[in-house]
Coordinates of N, CA and C and ligand atoms in Angstrom, one line a residue:
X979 N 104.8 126.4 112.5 CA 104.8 125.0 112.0 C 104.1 124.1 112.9
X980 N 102.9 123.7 112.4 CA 102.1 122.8 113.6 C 102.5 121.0 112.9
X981 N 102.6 120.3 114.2 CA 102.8 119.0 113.7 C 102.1 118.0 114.4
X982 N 101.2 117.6 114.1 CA 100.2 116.3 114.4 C 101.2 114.8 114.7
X983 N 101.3 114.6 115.8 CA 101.5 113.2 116.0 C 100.7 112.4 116.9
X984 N 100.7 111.8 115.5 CA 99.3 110.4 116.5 C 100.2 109.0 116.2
X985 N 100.2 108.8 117.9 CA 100.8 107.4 118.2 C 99.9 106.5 118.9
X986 N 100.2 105.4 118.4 CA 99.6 104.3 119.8 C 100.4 103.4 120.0
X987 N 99.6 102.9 121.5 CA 100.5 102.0 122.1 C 99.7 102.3 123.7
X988 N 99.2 101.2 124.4 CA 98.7 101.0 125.7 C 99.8 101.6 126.4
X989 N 101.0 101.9 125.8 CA 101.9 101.6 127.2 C 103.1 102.9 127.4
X990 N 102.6 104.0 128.1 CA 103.1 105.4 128.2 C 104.5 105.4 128.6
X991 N 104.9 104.4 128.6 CA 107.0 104.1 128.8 C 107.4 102.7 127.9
X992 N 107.1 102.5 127.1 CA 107.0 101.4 126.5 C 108.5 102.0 124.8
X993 N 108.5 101.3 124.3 CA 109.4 101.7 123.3 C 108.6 102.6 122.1
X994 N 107.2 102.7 121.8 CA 106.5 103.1 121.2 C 106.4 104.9 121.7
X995 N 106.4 104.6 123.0 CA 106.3 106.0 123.5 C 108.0 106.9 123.7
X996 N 109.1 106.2 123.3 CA 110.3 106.7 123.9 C 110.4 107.1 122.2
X997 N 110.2 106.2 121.4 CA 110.0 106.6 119.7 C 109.5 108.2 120.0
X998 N 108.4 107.9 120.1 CA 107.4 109.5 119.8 C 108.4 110.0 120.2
X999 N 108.6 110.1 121.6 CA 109.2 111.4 122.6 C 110.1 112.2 122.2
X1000 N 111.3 110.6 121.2 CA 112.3 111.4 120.7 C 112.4 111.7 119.3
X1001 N 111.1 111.8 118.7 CA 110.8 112.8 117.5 C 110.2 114.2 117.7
X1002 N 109.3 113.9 118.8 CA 109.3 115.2 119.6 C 110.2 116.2 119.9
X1003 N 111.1 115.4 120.9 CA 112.3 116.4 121.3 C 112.8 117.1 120.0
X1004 N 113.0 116.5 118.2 CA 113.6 116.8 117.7 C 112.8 118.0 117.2
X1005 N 111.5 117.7 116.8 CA 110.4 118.8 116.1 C 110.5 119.5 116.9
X1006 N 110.6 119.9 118.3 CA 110.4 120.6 119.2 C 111.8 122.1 119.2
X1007 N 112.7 121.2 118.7 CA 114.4 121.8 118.7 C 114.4 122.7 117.0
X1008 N 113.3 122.1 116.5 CA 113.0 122.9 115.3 C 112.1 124.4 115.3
X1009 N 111.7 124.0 116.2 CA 110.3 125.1 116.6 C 109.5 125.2 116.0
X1010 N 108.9 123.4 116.1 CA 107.8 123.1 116.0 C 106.5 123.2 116.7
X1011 N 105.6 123.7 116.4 CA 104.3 123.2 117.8 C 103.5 121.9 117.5
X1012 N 103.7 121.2 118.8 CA 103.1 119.9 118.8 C 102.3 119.4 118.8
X1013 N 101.0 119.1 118.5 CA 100.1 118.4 119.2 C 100.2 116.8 119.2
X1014 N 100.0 116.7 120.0 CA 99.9 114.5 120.4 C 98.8 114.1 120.5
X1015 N 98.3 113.2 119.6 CA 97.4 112.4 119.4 C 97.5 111.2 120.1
X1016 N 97.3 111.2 120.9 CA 97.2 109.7 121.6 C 96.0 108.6 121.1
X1017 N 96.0 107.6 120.5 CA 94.6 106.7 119.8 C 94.3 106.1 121.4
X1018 N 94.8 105.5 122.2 CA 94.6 104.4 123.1 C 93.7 105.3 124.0
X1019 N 94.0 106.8 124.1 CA 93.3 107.8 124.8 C 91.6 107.9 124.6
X1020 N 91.6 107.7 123.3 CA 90.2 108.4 122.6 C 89.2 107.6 122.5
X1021 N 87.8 107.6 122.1 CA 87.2 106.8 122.1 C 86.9 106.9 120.2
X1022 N 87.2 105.5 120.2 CA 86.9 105.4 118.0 C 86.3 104.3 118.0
X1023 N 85.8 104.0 117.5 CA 84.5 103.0 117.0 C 85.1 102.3 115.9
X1024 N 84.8 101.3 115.3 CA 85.3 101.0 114.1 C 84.0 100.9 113.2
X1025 N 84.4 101.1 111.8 CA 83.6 101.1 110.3 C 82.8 100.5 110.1
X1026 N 81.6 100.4 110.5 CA 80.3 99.4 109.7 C 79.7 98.9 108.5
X1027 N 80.7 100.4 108.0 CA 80.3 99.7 106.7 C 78.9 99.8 106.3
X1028 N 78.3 100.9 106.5 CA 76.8 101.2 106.4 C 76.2 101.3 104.9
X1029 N 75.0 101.1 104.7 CA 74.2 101.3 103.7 C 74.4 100.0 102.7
X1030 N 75.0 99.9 101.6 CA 75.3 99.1 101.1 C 76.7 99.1 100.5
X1031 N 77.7 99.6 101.5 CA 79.0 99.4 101.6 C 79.2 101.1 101.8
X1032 N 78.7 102.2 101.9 CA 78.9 103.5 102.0 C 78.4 104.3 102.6
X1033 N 78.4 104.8 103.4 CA 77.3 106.0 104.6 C 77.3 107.0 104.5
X1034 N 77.4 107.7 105.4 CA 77.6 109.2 105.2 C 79.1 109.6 104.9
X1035 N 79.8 108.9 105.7 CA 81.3 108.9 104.7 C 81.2 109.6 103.3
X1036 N 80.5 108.6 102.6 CA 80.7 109.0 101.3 C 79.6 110.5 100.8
X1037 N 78.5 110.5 101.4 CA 77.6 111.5 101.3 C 77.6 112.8 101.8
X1038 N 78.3 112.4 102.8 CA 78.6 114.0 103.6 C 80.1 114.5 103.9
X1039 N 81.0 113.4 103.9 CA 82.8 113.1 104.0 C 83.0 113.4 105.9
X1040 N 81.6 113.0 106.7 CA 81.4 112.9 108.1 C 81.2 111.4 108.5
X1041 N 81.4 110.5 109.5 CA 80.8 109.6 110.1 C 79.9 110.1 111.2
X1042 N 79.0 109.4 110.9 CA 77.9 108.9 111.7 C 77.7 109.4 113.3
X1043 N 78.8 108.5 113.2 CA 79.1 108.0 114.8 C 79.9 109.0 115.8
X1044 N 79.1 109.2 116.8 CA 79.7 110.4 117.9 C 80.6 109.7 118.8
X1045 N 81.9 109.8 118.2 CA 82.7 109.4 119.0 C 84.0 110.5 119.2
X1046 N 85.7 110.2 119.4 CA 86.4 111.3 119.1 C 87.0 111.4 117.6
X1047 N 86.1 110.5 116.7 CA 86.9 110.6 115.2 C 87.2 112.2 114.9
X1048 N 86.0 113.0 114.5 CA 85.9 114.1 113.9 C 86.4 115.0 114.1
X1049 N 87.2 115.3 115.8 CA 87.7 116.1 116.3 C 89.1 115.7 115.5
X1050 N 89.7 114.3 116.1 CA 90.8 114.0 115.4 C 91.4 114.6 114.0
X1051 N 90.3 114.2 112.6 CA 90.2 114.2 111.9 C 90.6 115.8 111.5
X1052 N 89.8 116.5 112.2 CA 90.1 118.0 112.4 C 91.1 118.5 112.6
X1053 N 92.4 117.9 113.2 CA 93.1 118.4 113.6 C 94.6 118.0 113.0
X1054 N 93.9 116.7 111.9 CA 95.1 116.6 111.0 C 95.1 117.2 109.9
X1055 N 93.6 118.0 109.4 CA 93.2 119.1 108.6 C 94.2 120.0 108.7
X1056 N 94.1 120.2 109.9 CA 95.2 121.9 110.5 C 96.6 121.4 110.9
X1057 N 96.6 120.4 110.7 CA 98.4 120.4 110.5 C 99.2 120.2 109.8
X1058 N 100.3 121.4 109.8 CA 101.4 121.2 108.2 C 101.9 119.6 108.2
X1059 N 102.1 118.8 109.0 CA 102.7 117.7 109.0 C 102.5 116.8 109.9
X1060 N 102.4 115.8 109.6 CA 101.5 114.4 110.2 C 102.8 113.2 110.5
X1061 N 103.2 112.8 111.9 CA 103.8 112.2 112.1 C 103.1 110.4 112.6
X1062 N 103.2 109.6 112.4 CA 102.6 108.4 112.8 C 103.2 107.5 113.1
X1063 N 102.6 107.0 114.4 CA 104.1 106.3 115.3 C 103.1 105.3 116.1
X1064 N 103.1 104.2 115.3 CA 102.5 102.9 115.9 C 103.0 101.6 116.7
X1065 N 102.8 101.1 117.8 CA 103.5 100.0 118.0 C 103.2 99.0 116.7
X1066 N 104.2 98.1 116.7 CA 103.5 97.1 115.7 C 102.6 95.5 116.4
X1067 N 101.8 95.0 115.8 CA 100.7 94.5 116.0 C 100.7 93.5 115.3
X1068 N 100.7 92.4 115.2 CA 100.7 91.0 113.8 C 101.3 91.6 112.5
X1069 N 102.3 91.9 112.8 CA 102.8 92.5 111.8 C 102.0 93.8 111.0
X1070 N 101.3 94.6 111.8 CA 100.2 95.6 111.1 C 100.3 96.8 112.7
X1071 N 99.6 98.0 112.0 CA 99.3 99.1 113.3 C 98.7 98.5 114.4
X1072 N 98.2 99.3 115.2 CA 97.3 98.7 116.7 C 96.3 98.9 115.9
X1073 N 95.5 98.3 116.7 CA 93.8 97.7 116.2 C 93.1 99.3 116.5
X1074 N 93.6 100.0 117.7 CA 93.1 101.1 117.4 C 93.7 102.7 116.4
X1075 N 94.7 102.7 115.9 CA 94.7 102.9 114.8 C 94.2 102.8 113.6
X1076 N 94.3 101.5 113.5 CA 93.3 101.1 112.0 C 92.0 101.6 112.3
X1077 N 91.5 101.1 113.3 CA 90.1 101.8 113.2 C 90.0 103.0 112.8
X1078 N 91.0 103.9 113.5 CA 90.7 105.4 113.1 C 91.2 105.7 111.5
X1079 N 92.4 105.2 110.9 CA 92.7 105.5 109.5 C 91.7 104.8 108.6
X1080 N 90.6 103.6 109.0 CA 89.7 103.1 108.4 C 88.8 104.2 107.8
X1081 N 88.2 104.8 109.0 CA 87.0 105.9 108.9 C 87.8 106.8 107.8
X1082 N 89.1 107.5 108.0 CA 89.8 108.8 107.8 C 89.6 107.9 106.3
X1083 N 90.1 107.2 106.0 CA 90.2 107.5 104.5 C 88.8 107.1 103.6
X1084 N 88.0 106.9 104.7 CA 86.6 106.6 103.8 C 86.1 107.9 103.2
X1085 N 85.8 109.3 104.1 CA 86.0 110.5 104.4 C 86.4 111.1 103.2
X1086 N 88.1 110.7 103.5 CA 88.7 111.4 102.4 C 88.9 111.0 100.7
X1087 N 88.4 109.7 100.4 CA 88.7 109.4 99.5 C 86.9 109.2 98.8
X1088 N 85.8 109.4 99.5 CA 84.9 109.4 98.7 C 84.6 110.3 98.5
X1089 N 85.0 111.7 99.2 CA 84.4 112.6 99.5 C 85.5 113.8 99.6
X1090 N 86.2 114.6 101.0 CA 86.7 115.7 101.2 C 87.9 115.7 100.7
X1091 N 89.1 115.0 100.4 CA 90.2 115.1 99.8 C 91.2 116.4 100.4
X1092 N 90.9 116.4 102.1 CA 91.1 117.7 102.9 C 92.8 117.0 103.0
X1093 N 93.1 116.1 103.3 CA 94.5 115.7 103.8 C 95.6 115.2 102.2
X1094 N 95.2 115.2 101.2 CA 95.5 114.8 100.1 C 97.0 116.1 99.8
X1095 N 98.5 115.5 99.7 CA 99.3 116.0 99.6 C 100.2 116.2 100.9
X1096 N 99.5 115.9 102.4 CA 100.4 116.3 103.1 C 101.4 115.3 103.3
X1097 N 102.0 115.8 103.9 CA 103.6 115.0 104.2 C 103.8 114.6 105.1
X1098 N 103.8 113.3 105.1 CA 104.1 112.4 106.8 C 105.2 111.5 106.9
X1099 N 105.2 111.5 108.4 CA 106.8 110.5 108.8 C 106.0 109.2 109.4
X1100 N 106.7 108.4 109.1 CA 106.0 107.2 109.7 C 106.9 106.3 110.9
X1101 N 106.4 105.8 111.6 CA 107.9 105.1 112.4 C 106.8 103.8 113.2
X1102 N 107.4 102.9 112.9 CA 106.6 101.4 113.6 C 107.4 101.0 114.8
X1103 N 107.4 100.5 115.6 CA 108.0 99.6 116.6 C 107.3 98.5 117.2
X1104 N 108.2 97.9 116.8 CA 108.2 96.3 116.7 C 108.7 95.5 118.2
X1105 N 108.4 95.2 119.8 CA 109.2 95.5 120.5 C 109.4 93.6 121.0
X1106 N 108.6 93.1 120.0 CA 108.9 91.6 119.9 C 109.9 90.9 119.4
X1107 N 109.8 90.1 118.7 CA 110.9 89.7 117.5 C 111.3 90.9 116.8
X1108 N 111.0 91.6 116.1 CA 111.3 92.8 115.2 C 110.6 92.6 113.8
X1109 N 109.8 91.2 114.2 CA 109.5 91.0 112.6 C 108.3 91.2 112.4
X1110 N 107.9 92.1 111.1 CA 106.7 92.8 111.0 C 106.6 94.3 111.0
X1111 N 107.9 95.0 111.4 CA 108.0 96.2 111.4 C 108.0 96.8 109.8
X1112 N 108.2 96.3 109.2 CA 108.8 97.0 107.8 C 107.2 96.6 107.0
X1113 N 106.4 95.4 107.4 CA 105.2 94.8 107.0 C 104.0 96.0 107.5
X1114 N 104.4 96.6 108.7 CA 104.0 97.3 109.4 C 103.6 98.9 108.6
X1115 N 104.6 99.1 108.4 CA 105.5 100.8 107.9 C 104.5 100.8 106.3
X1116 N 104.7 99.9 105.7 CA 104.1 99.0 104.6 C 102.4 99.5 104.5
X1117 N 102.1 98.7 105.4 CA 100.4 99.0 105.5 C 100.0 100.3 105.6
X1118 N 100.7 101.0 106.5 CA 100.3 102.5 107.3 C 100.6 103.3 105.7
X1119 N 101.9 103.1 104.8 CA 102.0 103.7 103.7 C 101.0 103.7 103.0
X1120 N 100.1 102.3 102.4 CA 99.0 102.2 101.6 C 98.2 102.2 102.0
X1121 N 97.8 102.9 103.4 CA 96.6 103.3 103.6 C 96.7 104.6 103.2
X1122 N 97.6 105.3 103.7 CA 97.5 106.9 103.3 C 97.8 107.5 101.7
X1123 N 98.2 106.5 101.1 CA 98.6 106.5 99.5 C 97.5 106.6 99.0
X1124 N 96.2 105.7 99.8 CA 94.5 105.8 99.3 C 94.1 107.3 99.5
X1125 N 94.6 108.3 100.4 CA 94.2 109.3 100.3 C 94.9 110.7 99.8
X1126 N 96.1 110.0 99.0 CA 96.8 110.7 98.4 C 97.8 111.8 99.5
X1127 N 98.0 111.0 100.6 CA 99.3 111.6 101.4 C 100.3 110.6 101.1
X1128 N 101.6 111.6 101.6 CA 102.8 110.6 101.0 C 103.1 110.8 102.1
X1129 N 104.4 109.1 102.4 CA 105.8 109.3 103.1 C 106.4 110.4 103.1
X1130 N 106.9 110.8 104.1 CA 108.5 111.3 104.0 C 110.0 110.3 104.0
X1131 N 109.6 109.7 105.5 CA 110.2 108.6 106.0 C 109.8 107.5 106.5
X1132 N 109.9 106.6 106.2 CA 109.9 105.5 106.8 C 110.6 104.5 108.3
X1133 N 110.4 104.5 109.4 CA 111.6 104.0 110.5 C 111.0 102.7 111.1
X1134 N 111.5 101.5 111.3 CA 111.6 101.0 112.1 C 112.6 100.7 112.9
X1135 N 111.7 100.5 114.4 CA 112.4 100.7 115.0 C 111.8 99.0 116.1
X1136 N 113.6 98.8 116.1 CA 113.2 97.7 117.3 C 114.2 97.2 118.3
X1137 N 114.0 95.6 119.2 CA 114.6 96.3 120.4 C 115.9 95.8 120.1
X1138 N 116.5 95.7 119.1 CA 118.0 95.4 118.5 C 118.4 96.7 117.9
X1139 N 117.5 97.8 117.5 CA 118.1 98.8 116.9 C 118.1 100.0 117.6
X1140 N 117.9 100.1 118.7 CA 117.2 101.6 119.5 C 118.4 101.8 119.6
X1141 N 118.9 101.5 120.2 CA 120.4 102.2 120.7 C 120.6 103.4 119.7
X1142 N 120.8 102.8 118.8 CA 121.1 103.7 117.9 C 119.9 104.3 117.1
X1143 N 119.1 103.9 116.8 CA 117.8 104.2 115.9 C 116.8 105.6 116.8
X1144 N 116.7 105.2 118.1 CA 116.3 106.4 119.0 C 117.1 107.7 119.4
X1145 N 118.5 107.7 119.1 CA 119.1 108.9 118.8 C 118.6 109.5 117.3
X1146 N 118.8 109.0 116.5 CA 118.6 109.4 114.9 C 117.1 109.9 114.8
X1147 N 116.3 109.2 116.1 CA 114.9 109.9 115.2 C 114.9 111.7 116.0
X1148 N 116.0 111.4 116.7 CA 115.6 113.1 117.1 C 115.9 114.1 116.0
X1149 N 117.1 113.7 115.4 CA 117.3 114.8 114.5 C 116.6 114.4 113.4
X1150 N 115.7 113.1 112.9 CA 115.0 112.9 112.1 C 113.6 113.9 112.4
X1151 N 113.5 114.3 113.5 CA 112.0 115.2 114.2 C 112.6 116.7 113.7
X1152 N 113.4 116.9 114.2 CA 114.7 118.3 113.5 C 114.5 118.6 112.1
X1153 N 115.0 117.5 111.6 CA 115.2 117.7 110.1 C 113.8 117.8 109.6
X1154 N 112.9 117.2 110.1 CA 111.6 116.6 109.3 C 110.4 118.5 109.3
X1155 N 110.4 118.8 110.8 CA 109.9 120.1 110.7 C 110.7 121.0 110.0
X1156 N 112.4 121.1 110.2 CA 112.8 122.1 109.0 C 112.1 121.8 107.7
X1157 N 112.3 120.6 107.0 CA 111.5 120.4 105.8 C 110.3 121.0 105.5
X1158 N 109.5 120.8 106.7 CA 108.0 121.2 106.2 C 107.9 122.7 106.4
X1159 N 109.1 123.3 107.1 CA 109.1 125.0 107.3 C 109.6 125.1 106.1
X1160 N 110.5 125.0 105.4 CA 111.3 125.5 104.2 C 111.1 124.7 103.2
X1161 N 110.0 123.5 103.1 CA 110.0 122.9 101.4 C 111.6 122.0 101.2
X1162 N 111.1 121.4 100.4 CA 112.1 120.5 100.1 C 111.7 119.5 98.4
X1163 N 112.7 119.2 97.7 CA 112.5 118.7 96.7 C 112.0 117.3 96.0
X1164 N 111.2 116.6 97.0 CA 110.5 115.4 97.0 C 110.1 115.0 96.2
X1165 N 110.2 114.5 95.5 CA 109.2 114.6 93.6 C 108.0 113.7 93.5
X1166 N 107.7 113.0 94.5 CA 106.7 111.9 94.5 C 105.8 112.6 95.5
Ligands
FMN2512 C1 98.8 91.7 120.3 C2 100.3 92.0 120.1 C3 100.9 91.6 118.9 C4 102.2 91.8 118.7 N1 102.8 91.6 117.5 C5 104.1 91.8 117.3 C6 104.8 91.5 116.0 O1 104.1 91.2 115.0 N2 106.1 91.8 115.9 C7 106.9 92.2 117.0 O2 108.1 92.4 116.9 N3 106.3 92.5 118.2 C8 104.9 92.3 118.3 N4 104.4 92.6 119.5 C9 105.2 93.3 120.6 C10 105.0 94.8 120.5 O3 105.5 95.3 119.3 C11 105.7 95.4 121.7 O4 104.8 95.4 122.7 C12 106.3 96.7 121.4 O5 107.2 97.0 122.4 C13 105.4 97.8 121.2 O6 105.7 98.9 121.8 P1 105.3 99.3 123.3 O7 106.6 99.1 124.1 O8 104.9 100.7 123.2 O9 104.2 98.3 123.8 C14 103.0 92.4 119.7 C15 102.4 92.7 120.9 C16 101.1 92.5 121.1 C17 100.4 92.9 122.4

């Protein structure tokens, strides 16, 4: 069972990162294999918006631009399950996230329809006020709804809820890879 998590967040001890860790721990206790996606790591470009609103995106289901999109992209191809774990940002993902789910669903929705069906967990952290997390969780949903992935779960998480919220996502990482090893009855 391979599981794609791509998180951001500038800040490798930060509440964004203790999130991941302890969805990790849980997929991991599943006997999951992990890969981590780090966005703040990679280099992504953002969308230009080429030609008269459509590029190669739509013509080839590739961008353009040589940057680490395509590898990325690749590697959410190859995994049973897609975890996404964003700090939250004006009430929205990090600026470098969007950029990258910008491109991914131009890709997928004019063109390859390679991620269409998988199953993902989503988790925002909010580590300001808290407000904007659920605004947050929200966007990241209907972006991937454009390419016909769904929720599993939904988490926010912030700095009033960890106590308790950062225990739960371990066995939410637990439970989440058993699901994608054994199926589960989801109907949406
Ligand atoms: C540009 C920027 C915008 C932010 N916007 C929000 C916000 O809308 N709501 C909130 O609760 N916190 C906000 N924060 C705080 C982050 O959510 C906070 O840094 C949080 O802890 C993210 O996780 P981290 O510890 O991994 O950085 C913002 C922080 C930055 C740098």
């Amino acid at each position: 069972m391979r599981i794609a998590v791509v998180w951001s967040s500038p800040n490798l001890h930060g509440l964004t990162a203790a999130a991941k860790d302890r969805f990790c721990c849980g997929l991991r206790k599943a006997g999951a294999e992990i890969e981590e996606i780090h966005m703040n790591k990679l280099r992504l470009e953002h969308c230009q918006a080429c030609g008269n609103g459509w590029g190669t995106c739509a013509s080839k289901g590739t961008c353009w631009k040589k940057d680490d999109f395509q590898e990325t992209y690749e590697k959410l191809v190859n995994a049973d399950g897609i975890v996404f774990v964003s700090a939250v940002y004006w009430h929205d993902i990090t600026e470098c996230m969007k950029a990258f789910l910008d491109r991914l669903r131009r890709c997928e929705t004019a063109r390859n329809h390679f991620l269409a069906g998988k199953r993902c967990f989503l988790i925002a952290c909010a580590g300001g006020t808290g407000l904007g997390a659920i605004e947050c969780l929200h966007n990241m949903e209907e972006t991937l709804k454009h390419m016909e992935m769904r929720a599993y779960d939904r988490i926010p998480v912030i700095r009033y809820n960890k106590e308790y919220i950062l225990p739960a996502l371990e066995t939410a990482g637990a439970v989440y890879a058993d699901r994608m090893e054994h199926g589960f009855d989801m109907q949406y």
